[in-house]
Amino acid sequence: MIRTFEQMNLLSVSLLAADFGFLARDVEMVNLSEADWFHIDVMDGVFVPNISFGFPVMKAVKKCALKPLDVHLMITKPELYLDDFKDAGAEILTVHYETCPHLNSIINKIKSCGMKAGLALNPHTPVNLAENIIHELDLLLVMSVNPGFGGQKFIDHSLRKIEQAKELIIKHSCKTLIEVDGGIDAQNASQIYSAGADVLVAGNAIFSSPNQKEYIQRMKNTSKR
Ligand code: DX5
Ligand code: ZN
């Protein structure tokens, strides 16, 4: 997780787009691929207009996953469940700025539970709102779609936000990784890494591909423009 100011070019595969009838098979595909993390999207039907899955499914994934679980919480009151997410296997736990009035407290609690702490920003939430917390964060997640659903189109303005996030991290000399989530595929990956992203999330593009492992390899090999 540690970075100086070098780009990491990591790939986190969103299981939201997996075939839940064959979840162990899809987890194994990711294990055998060049992907780095499993991206786990937890939605509560309140913060976002969709419900995904919770602890039993996460625990089932954890049993067969050989790579870290990068858990993206799209839920209100995430502070109520930190220990549960740790027990279910989360290594990185990301909460949304828009759901956390006591951000400093929750970020510190995530870390004291033994997880890496991330902060997600909705597409309309300005990057500078993270200025007073950036030095505490292991990860800053720039949402490039409105959260709630896979398979949406990448919002182009996100590229500017990634650049601003990078500037903020450099300004504060911190080691926070920039993750970008939503509408990413092998065509736009290079541009997004080049804007300053360290970790790309991809779901639909990978799972709808006829050769998923090869598609992951293509995304990992994307050269910077
Ligand atoms: C959207 C989720 C994303 C989603 C990405 O709310 O946070 O992680 O699964 O899926 P694609 O890659 O299909 O946009
Ligand atoms: Zn996500």
PDB file of C-alpha atoms and ligand atoms in Angstrom:
ATOM      1  CA  MET A   1       0.000   0.000   0.000  1.00  0.00           C
ATOM      2  CA  ILE A   2       2.919   2.348   0.468  1.00  0.00           C
ATOM      3  CA  ARG A   3       3.850   4.696  -2.338  1.00  0.00           C
ATOM      4  CA  THR A   4       6.266   7.575  -2.483  1.00  0.00           C
ATOM      5  CA  PHE A   5       5.256   9.620  -5.488  1.00  0.00           C
ATOM      6  CA  GLU A   6       5.520   6.831  -7.983  1.00  0.00           C
ATOM      7  CA  GLN A   7       2.467   5.520  -9.752  1.00  0.00           C
ATOM      8  CA  MET A   8       1.288   2.082  -8.612  1.00  0.00           C
ATOM      9  CA  ASN A   9      -0.978   0.992 -11.496  1.00  0.00           C
ATOM     10  CA  LEU A  10      -3.034  -1.436  -9.446  1.00  0.00           C
ATOM     11  CA  LEU A  11      -6.284  -3.067 -10.560  1.00  0.00           C
ATOM     12  CA  SER A  12      -9.179  -3.876  -8.214  1.00  0.00           C
ATOM     13  CA  VAL A  13     -11.825  -6.161  -9.724  1.00  0.00           C
ATOM     14  CA  SER A  14     -15.405  -5.314  -8.732  1.00  0.00           C
ATOM     15  CA  LEU A  15     -17.311  -8.482  -7.886  1.00  0.00           C
ATOM     16  CA  LEU A  16     -20.598  -6.613  -8.320  1.00  0.00           C
ATOM     17  CA  ALA A  17     -20.443  -7.730 -11.944  1.00  0.00           C
ATOM     18  CA  ALA A  18     -19.577 -11.362 -11.131  1.00  0.00           C
ATOM     19  CA  ASP A  19     -21.992 -14.258 -11.639  1.00  0.00           C
ATOM     20  CA  PHE A  20     -23.251 -14.834  -8.084  1.00  0.00           C
ATOM     21  CA  GLY A  21     -24.354 -18.348  -8.985  1.00  0.00           C
ATOM     22  CA  PHE A  22     -20.699 -19.142  -9.666  1.00  0.00           C
ATOM     23  CA  LEU A  23     -19.018 -16.805  -7.220  1.00  0.00           C
ATOM     24  CA  ALA A  24     -16.226 -19.197  -6.190  1.00  0.00           C
ATOM     25  CA  ARG A  25     -15.360 -19.716  -9.872  1.00  0.00           C
ATOM     26  CA  ASP A  26     -15.191 -15.953 -10.487  1.00  0.00           C
ATOM     27  CA  VAL A  27     -13.094 -15.375  -7.352  1.00  0.00           C
ATOM     28  CA  GLU A  28     -10.705 -18.082  -8.541  1.00  0.00           C
ATOM     29  CA  MET A  29     -10.421 -16.369 -11.953  1.00  0.00           C
ATOM     30  CA  VAL A  30      -9.295 -13.192 -10.153  1.00  0.00           C
ATOM     31  CA  ASN A  31      -6.894 -15.211  -7.961  1.00  0.00           C
ATOM     32  CA  LEU A  32      -5.243 -16.602 -11.079  1.00  0.00           C
ATOM     33  CA  SER A  33      -5.162 -13.263 -12.909  1.00  0.00           C
ATOM     34  CA  GLU A  34      -2.798 -10.303 -12.703  1.00  0.00           C
ATOM     35  CA  ALA A  35      -5.375  -8.251 -10.775  1.00  0.00           C
ATOM     36  CA  ASP A  36      -4.289  -6.910  -7.395  1.00  0.00           C
ATOM     37  CA  TRP A  37      -7.395  -6.576  -5.225  1.00  0.00           C
ATOM     38  CA  PHE A  38     -11.026  -7.653  -4.964  1.00  0.00           C
ATOM     39  CA  HIS A  39     -13.339  -4.619  -4.936  1.00  0.00           C
ATOM     40  CA  ILE A  40     -16.388  -5.325  -2.764  1.00  0.00           C
ATOM     41  CA  ASP A  41     -19.324  -2.927  -3.213  1.00  0.00           C
ATOM     42  CA  VAL A  42     -21.655  -2.866  -0.216  1.00  0.00           C
ATOM     43  CA  MET A  43     -24.911  -0.936  -0.814  1.00  0.00           C
ATOM     44  CA  ASP A  44     -27.737  -0.362   1.640  1.00  0.00           C
ATOM     45  CA  GLY A  45     -30.605   0.928  -0.499  1.00  0.00           C
ATOM     46  CA  VAL A  46     -30.556   4.201   1.512  1.00  0.00           C
ATOM     47  CA  PHE A  47     -27.378   6.056   0.591  1.00  0.00           C
ATOM     48  CA  VAL A  48     -27.629   4.632  -2.915  1.00  0.00           C
ATOM     49  CA  PRO A  49     -30.736   3.394  -4.759  1.00  0.00           C
ATOM     50  CA  ASN A  50     -29.600  -0.233  -4.850  1.00  0.00           C
ATOM     51  CA  ILE A  51     -28.914  -3.117  -2.457  1.00  0.00           C
ATOM     52  CA  SER A  52     -25.977  -5.424  -3.153  1.00  0.00           C
ATOM     53  CA  PHE A  53     -24.831  -7.890  -0.479  1.00  0.00           C
ATOM     54  CA  GLY A  54     -23.538  -8.041   3.077  1.00  0.00           C
ATOM     55  CA  PHE A  55     -21.418 -10.048   5.495  1.00  0.00           C
ATOM     56  CA  PRO A  56     -22.346 -13.653   4.532  1.00  0.00           C
ATOM     57  CA  VAL A  57     -21.344 -13.058   0.906  1.00  0.00           C
ATOM     58  CA  MET A  58     -18.181 -11.192   1.928  1.00  0.00           C
ATOM     59  CA  LYS A  59     -17.182 -14.065   4.204  1.00  0.00           C
ATOM     60  CA  ALA A  60     -17.734 -16.560   1.390  1.00  0.00           C
ATOM     61  CA  VAL A  61     -15.477 -14.469  -0.877  1.00  0.00           C
ATOM     62  CA  LYS A  62     -12.841 -14.159   1.841  1.00  0.00           C
ATOM     63  CA  LYS A  63     -12.692 -17.959   2.168  1.00  0.00           C
ATOM     64  CA  CYS A  64     -11.420 -18.367  -1.379  1.00  0.00           C
ATOM     65  CA  ALA A  65      -9.792 -14.971  -2.079  1.00  0.00           C
ATOM     66  CA  LEU A  66      -5.997 -14.920  -2.254  1.00  0.00           C
ATOM     67  CA  LYS A  67      -5.808 -11.143  -2.686  1.00  0.00           C
ATOM     68  CA  PRO A  68      -6.864  -8.251  -0.409  1.00  0.00           C
ATOM     69  CA  LEU A  69     -10.538  -7.275  -0.073  1.00  0.00           C
ATOM     70  CA  ASP A  70     -10.935  -3.592  -0.937  1.00  0.00           C
ATOM     71  CA  VAL A  71     -14.347  -2.802   0.548  1.00  0.00           C
ATOM     72  CA  HIS A  72     -16.337   0.199  -0.692  1.00  0.00           C
ATOM     73  CA  LEU A  73     -19.162   1.068   1.718  1.00  0.00           C
ATOM     74  CA  MET A  74     -22.113   2.839   0.137  1.00  0.00           C
ATOM     75  CA  ILE A  75     -24.083   2.769   3.379  1.00  0.00           C
ATOM     76  CA  THR A  76     -25.281   5.252   5.980  1.00  0.00           C
ATOM     77  CA  LYS A  77     -23.853   4.962   9.503  1.00  0.00           C
ATOM     78  CA  PRO A  78     -20.812   2.880   8.526  1.00  0.00           C
ATOM     79  CA  GLU A  79     -19.403   3.508  12.023  1.00  0.00           C
ATOM     80  CA  LEU A  80     -21.837   0.896  13.397  1.00  0.00           C
ATOM     81  CA  TYR A  81     -20.228  -1.972  11.509  1.00  0.00           C
ATOM     82  CA  LEU A  82     -16.448  -1.473  11.506  1.00  0.00           C
ATOM     83  CA  ASP A  83     -15.620  -4.579  13.559  1.00  0.00           C
ATOM     84  CA  ASP A  84     -18.042  -6.639  11.471  1.00  0.00           C
ATOM     85  CA  PHE A  85     -16.292  -5.627   8.258  1.00  0.00           C
ATOM     86  CA  LYS A  86     -12.928  -6.455   9.785  1.00  0.00           C
ATOM     87  CA  ASP A  87     -14.281  -9.882  10.837  1.00  0.00           C
ATOM     88  CA  ALA A  88     -15.699 -10.448   7.355  1.00  0.00           C
ATOM     89  CA  GLY A  89     -12.205  -9.997   5.890  1.00  0.00           C
ATOM     90  CA  ALA A  90     -11.870  -6.338   4.830  1.00  0.00           C
ATOM     91  CA  GLU A  91      -8.285  -5.160   4.499  1.00  0.00           C
ATOM     92  CA  ILE A  92      -9.116  -1.759   3.073  1.00  0.00           C
ATOM     93  CA  LEU A  93     -12.338  -0.096   4.226  1.00  0.00           C
ATOM     94  CA  THR A  94     -13.595   2.975   2.360  1.00  0.00           C
ATOM     95  CA  VAL A  95     -16.413   5.199   3.602  1.00  0.00           C
ATOM     96  CA  HIS A  96     -18.153   8.009   1.726  1.00  0.00           C
ATOM     97  CA  TYR A  97     -17.525  11.640   2.636  1.00  0.00           C
ATOM     98  CA  GLU A  98     -21.264  12.246   2.144  1.00  0.00           C
ATOM     99  CA  THR A  99     -22.220   9.748   4.905  1.00  0.00           C
ATOM    100  CA  CYS A 100     -19.713  10.755   7.597  1.00  0.00           C
ATOM    101  CA  PRO A 101     -20.144  13.949   9.629  1.00  0.00           C
ATOM    102  CA  HIS A 102     -17.433  12.741  12.062  1.00  0.00           C
ATOM    103  CA  LEU A 103     -14.887  11.753   9.487  1.00  0.00           C
ATOM    104  CA  ASN A 104     -11.726  12.086  11.532  1.00  0.00           C
ATOM    105  CA  SER A 105     -13.155   9.815  14.198  1.00  0.00           C
ATOM    106  CA  ILE A 106     -14.294   7.070  11.795  1.00  0.00           C
ATOM    107  CA  ILE A 107     -11.032   7.089   9.807  1.00  0.00           C
ATOM    108  CA  ASN A 108      -9.084   6.610  13.026  1.00  0.00           C
ATOM    109  CA  LYS A 109     -11.423   3.854  14.189  1.00  0.00           C
ATOM    110  CA  ILE A 110     -10.994   1.976  10.899  1.00  0.00           C
ATOM    111  CA  LYS A 111      -7.233   2.092  11.404  1.00  0.00           C
ATOM    112  CA  SER A 112      -7.406   1.054  15.046  1.00  0.00           C
ATOM    113  CA  CYS A 113      -9.488  -1.971  13.958  1.00  0.00           C
ATOM    114  CA  GLY A 114      -6.446  -2.984  11.876  1.00  0.00           C
ATOM    115  CA  MET A 115      -7.655  -1.977   8.400  1.00  0.00           C
ATOM    116  CA  LYS A 116      -6.411   0.552   5.861  1.00  0.00           C
ATOM    117  CA  ALA A 117      -8.743   3.554   5.677  1.00  0.00           C
ATOM    118  CA  GLY A 118     -10.220   5.047   2.526  1.00  0.00           C
ATOM    119  CA  LEU A 119     -12.452   8.015   1.776  1.00  0.00           C
ATOM    120  CA  ALA A 120     -14.749   8.104  -1.279  1.00  0.00           C
ATOM    121  CA  LEU A 121     -15.998  11.278  -2.971  1.00  0.00           C
ATOM    122  CA  ASN A 122     -19.148  11.346  -5.092  1.00  0.00           C
ATOM    123  CA  PRO A 123     -18.768  12.903  -8.566  1.00  0.00           C
ATOM    124  CA  HIS A 124     -20.135  16.273  -7.362  1.00  0.00           C
ATOM    125  CA  THR A 125     -18.096  16.400  -4.128  1.00  0.00           C
ATOM    126  CA  PRO A 126     -15.049  18.659  -4.510  1.00  0.00           C
ATOM    127  CA  VAL A 127     -11.612  17.188  -3.859  1.00  0.00           C
ATOM    128  CA  ASN A 128     -10.595  20.099  -1.613  1.00  0.00           C
ATOM    129  CA  LEU A 129     -13.095  18.894   1.023  1.00  0.00           C
ATOM    130  CA  ALA A 130     -10.559  16.145   1.751  1.00  0.00           C
ATOM    131  CA  GLU A 131      -7.804  18.657   2.492  1.00  0.00           C
ATOM    132  CA  ASN A 132      -8.001  18.450   6.291  1.00  0.00           C
ATOM    133  CA  ILE A 133      -8.042  14.643   6.364  1.00  0.00           C
ATOM    134  CA  ILE A 134      -5.779  13.654   3.454  1.00  0.00           C
ATOM    135  CA  HIS A 135      -2.753  12.973   5.702  1.00  0.00           C
ATOM    136  CA  GLU A 136      -4.813  10.380   7.622  1.00  0.00           C
ATOM    137  CA  LEU A 137      -5.968   8.471   4.542  1.00  0.00           C
ATOM    138  CA  ASP A 138      -4.445   5.355   3.011  1.00  0.00           C
ATOM    139  CA  LEU A 139      -6.713   5.772  -0.003  1.00  0.00           C
ATOM    140  CA  LEU A 140      -8.812   8.473  -1.660  1.00  0.00           C
ATOM    141  CA  LEU A 141     -11.525   7.030  -3.917  1.00  0.00           C
ATOM    142  CA  VAL A 142     -12.668   9.325  -6.709  1.00  0.00           C
ATOM    143  CA  MET A 143     -16.066   8.118  -7.948  1.00  0.00           C
ATOM    144  CA  SER A 144     -16.268   8.437 -11.714  1.00  0.00           C
ATOM    145  CA  VAL A 145     -19.970   7.465 -11.828  1.00  0.00           C
ATOM    146  CA  ASN A 146     -22.816   8.112  -9.416  1.00  0.00           C
ATOM    147  CA  PRO A 147     -22.551   5.204  -6.980  1.00  0.00           C
ATOM    148  CA  GLY A 148     -25.169   2.475  -6.961  1.00  0.00           C
ATOM    149  CA  PHE A 149     -24.782   0.533 -10.191  1.00  0.00           C
ATOM    150  CA  GLY A 150     -22.152  -1.111 -12.333  1.00  0.00           C
ATOM    151  CA  GLY A 151     -22.003  -0.647 -16.086  1.00  0.00           C
ATOM    152  CA  GLN A 152     -22.359   3.157 -16.173  1.00  0.00           C
ATOM    153  CA  LYS A 153     -20.439   5.601 -18.360  1.00  0.00           C
ATOM    154  CA  PHE A 154     -17.240   7.215 -17.033  1.00  0.00           C
ATOM    155  CA  ILE A 155     -17.795  10.918 -16.173  1.00  0.00           C
ATOM    156  CA  ASP A 156     -15.024  12.797 -17.997  1.00  0.00           C
ATOM    157  CA  HIS A 157     -14.781  15.553 -15.393  1.00  0.00           C
ATOM    158  CA  SER A 158     -13.343  12.901 -13.046  1.00  0.00           C
ATOM    159  CA  LEU A 159      -9.985  13.242 -14.837  1.00  0.00           C
ATOM    160  CA  ARG A 160      -9.658  16.799 -13.517  1.00  0.00           C
ATOM    161  CA  LYS A 161     -10.597  15.594 -10.031  1.00  0.00           C
ATOM    162  CA  ILE A 162      -7.890  12.908 -10.164  1.00  0.00           C
ATOM    163  CA  GLU A 163      -5.331  15.585 -11.068  1.00  0.00           C
ATOM    164  CA  GLN A 164      -6.552  17.743  -8.180  1.00  0.00           C
ATOM    165  CA  ALA A 165      -6.318  14.756  -5.812  1.00  0.00           C
ATOM    166  CA  LYS A 166      -2.756  14.131  -6.941  1.00  0.00           C
ATOM    167  CA  GLU A 167      -1.870  17.814  -6.385  1.00  0.00           C
ATOM    168  CA  LEU A 168      -3.363  17.665  -2.890  1.00  0.00           C
ATOM    169  CA  ILE A 169      -1.368  14.536  -2.005  1.00  0.00           C
ATOM    170  CA  ILE A 170       1.870  16.061  -3.288  1.00  0.00           C
ATOM    171  CA  LYS A 171       1.168  19.343  -1.482  1.00  0.00           C
ATOM    172  CA  HIS A 172       0.797  17.497   1.817  1.00  0.00           C
ATOM    173  CA  SER A 173       3.651  15.033   1.110  1.00  0.00           C
ATOM    174  CA  CYS A 174       1.475  12.066   2.031  1.00  0.00           C
ATOM    175  CA  LYS A 175       1.337   8.501   0.776  1.00  0.00           C
ATOM    176  CA  THR A 176      -2.384   8.290   0.050  1.00  0.00           C
ATOM    177  CA  LEU A 177      -3.263   6.161  -2.978  1.00  0.00           C
ATOM    178  CA  ILE A 178      -5.792   7.476  -5.503  1.00  0.00           C
ATOM    179  CA  GLU A 179      -8.425   4.933  -6.543  1.00  0.00           C
ATOM    180  CA  VAL A 180     -10.938   5.599  -9.328  1.00  0.00           C
ATOM    181  CA  ASP A 181     -14.216   3.696  -9.610  1.00  0.00           C
ATOM    182  CA  GLY A 182     -16.867   3.487 -12.318  1.00  0.00           C
ATOM    183  CA  GLY A 183     -17.027   3.148 -16.087  1.00  0.00           C
ATOM    184  CA  ILE A 184     -13.409   2.032 -16.506  1.00  0.00           C
ATOM    185  CA  ASP A 185     -12.298  -0.323 -19.269  1.00  0.00           C
ATOM    186  CA  ALA A 186      -9.230  -1.192 -21.334  1.00  0.00           C
ATOM    187  CA  GLN A 187      -9.891   1.823 -23.598  1.00  0.00           C
ATOM    188  CA  ASN A 188      -9.844   4.584 -20.977  1.00  0.00           C
ATOM    189  CA  ALA A 189      -7.566   2.968 -18.355  1.00  0.00           C
ATOM    190  CA  SER A 190      -4.402   4.540 -19.707  1.00  0.00           C
ATOM    191  CA  GLN A 191      -5.817   8.055 -19.572  1.00  0.00           C
ATOM    192  CA  ILE A 192      -6.993   7.532 -15.988  1.00  0.00           C
ATOM    193  CA  TYR A 193      -3.660   6.140 -14.776  1.00  0.00           C
ATOM    194  CA  SER A 194      -1.959   9.064 -16.540  1.00  0.00           C
ATOM    195  CA  ALA A 195      -4.138  11.607 -14.709  1.00  0.00           C
ATOM    196  CA  GLY A 196      -2.652  10.273 -11.456  1.00  0.00           C
ATOM    197  CA  ALA A 197      -4.703   7.222 -10.449  1.00  0.00           C
ATOM    198  CA  ASP A 198      -2.891   4.441  -8.586  1.00  0.00           C
ATOM    199  CA  VAL A 199      -5.756   1.941  -8.450  1.00  0.00           C
ATOM    200  CA  LEU A 200      -8.473   1.412 -11.055  1.00  0.00           C
ATOM    201  CA  VAL A 201     -11.679  -0.438 -10.259  1.00  0.00           C
ATOM    202  CA  ALA A 202     -13.368  -2.361 -13.047  1.00  0.00           C
ATOM    203  CA  GLY A 203     -16.356  -4.689 -12.994  1.00  0.00           C
ATOM    204  CA  ASN A 204     -18.546  -4.796 -16.032  1.00  0.00           C
ATOM    205  CA  ALA A 205     -15.743  -4.457 -18.581  1.00  0.00           C
ATOM    206  CA  ILE A 206     -13.952  -7.480 -17.125  1.00  0.00           C
ATOM    207  CA  PHE A 207     -16.877  -9.806 -16.484  1.00  0.00           C
ATOM    208  CA  SER A 208     -18.537  -9.132 -19.837  1.00  0.00           C
ATOM    209  CA  SER A 209     -15.345 -10.012 -21.666  1.00  0.00           C
ATOM    210  CA  PRO A 210     -15.119 -13.459 -23.301  1.00  0.00           C
ATOM    211  CA  ASN A 211     -11.600 -13.865 -21.890  1.00  0.00           C
ATOM    212  CA  GLN A 212     -11.605 -12.257 -18.485  1.00  0.00           C
ATOM    213  CA  LYS A 213      -8.045 -13.073 -17.436  1.00  0.00           C
ATOM    214  CA  GLU A 214      -6.690 -11.765 -20.711  1.00  0.00           C
ATOM    215  CA  TYR A 215      -8.775  -8.596 -20.358  1.00  0.00           C
ATOM    216  CA  ILE A 216      -7.308  -8.048 -16.863  1.00  0.00           C
ATOM    217  CA  GLN A 217      -3.831  -8.506 -18.316  1.00  0.00           C
ATOM    218  CA  ARG A 218      -4.636  -5.919 -21.002  1.00  0.00           C
ATOM    219  CA  MET A 219      -5.754  -3.431 -18.384  1.00  0.00           C
ATOM    220  CA  LYS A 220      -2.660  -4.059 -16.238  1.00  0.00           C
ATOM    221  CA  ASN A 221      -0.371  -3.632 -19.225  1.00  0.00           C
ATOM    222  CA  THR A 222      -1.973  -0.354 -20.280  1.00  0.00           C
ATOM    223  CA  SER A 223       0.886   1.978 -20.937  1.00  0.00           C
ATOM    224  CA  LYS A 224       0.667   5.603 -19.853  1.00  0.00           C
ATOM    225  CA  ARG A 225      -0.065   8.051 -22.611  1.00  0.00           C
TER     226      ARG A 225
HETATM  227  C1  DX5 B   1     -20.642   1.630  -8.414  1.00  0.00           C
HETATM  228  C2  DX5 B   1     -19.608   0.760  -7.762  1.00  0.00           C
HETATM  229  C3  DX5 B   1     -18.540   0.326  -8.672  1.00  0.00           C
HETATM  230  C4  DX5 B   1     -18.985  -0.571  -9.792  1.00  0.00           C
HETATM  231  C5  DX5 B   1     -18.001  -0.433 -10.910  1.00  0.00           C
HETATM  232  O1  DX5 B   1     -21.459   2.129  -7.419  1.00  0.00           O
HETATM  233  O2  DX5 B   1     -18.985   1.459  -6.700  1.00  0.00           O
HETATM  234  O3  DX5 B   1     -17.475  -0.297  -7.968  1.00  0.00           O
HETATM  235  O4  DX5 B   1     -19.080  -1.921  -9.411  1.00  0.00           O
HETATM  236  O5  DX5 B   1     -18.506  -1.136 -11.959  1.00  0.00           O
HETATM  237  P1  DX5 B   1     -18.197  -0.816 -13.490  1.00  0.00           P
HETATM  238  O6  DX5 B   1     -16.739  -1.107 -13.690  1.00  0.00           O
HETATM  239  O7  DX5 B   1     -19.093  -1.754 -14.187  1.00  0.00           O
HETATM  240  O8  DX5 B   1     -18.515   0.634 -13.715  1.00  0.00           O
HETATM  241 ZN    ZN B   2     -17.106   0.598  -5.862  1.00  0.00          ZN
END
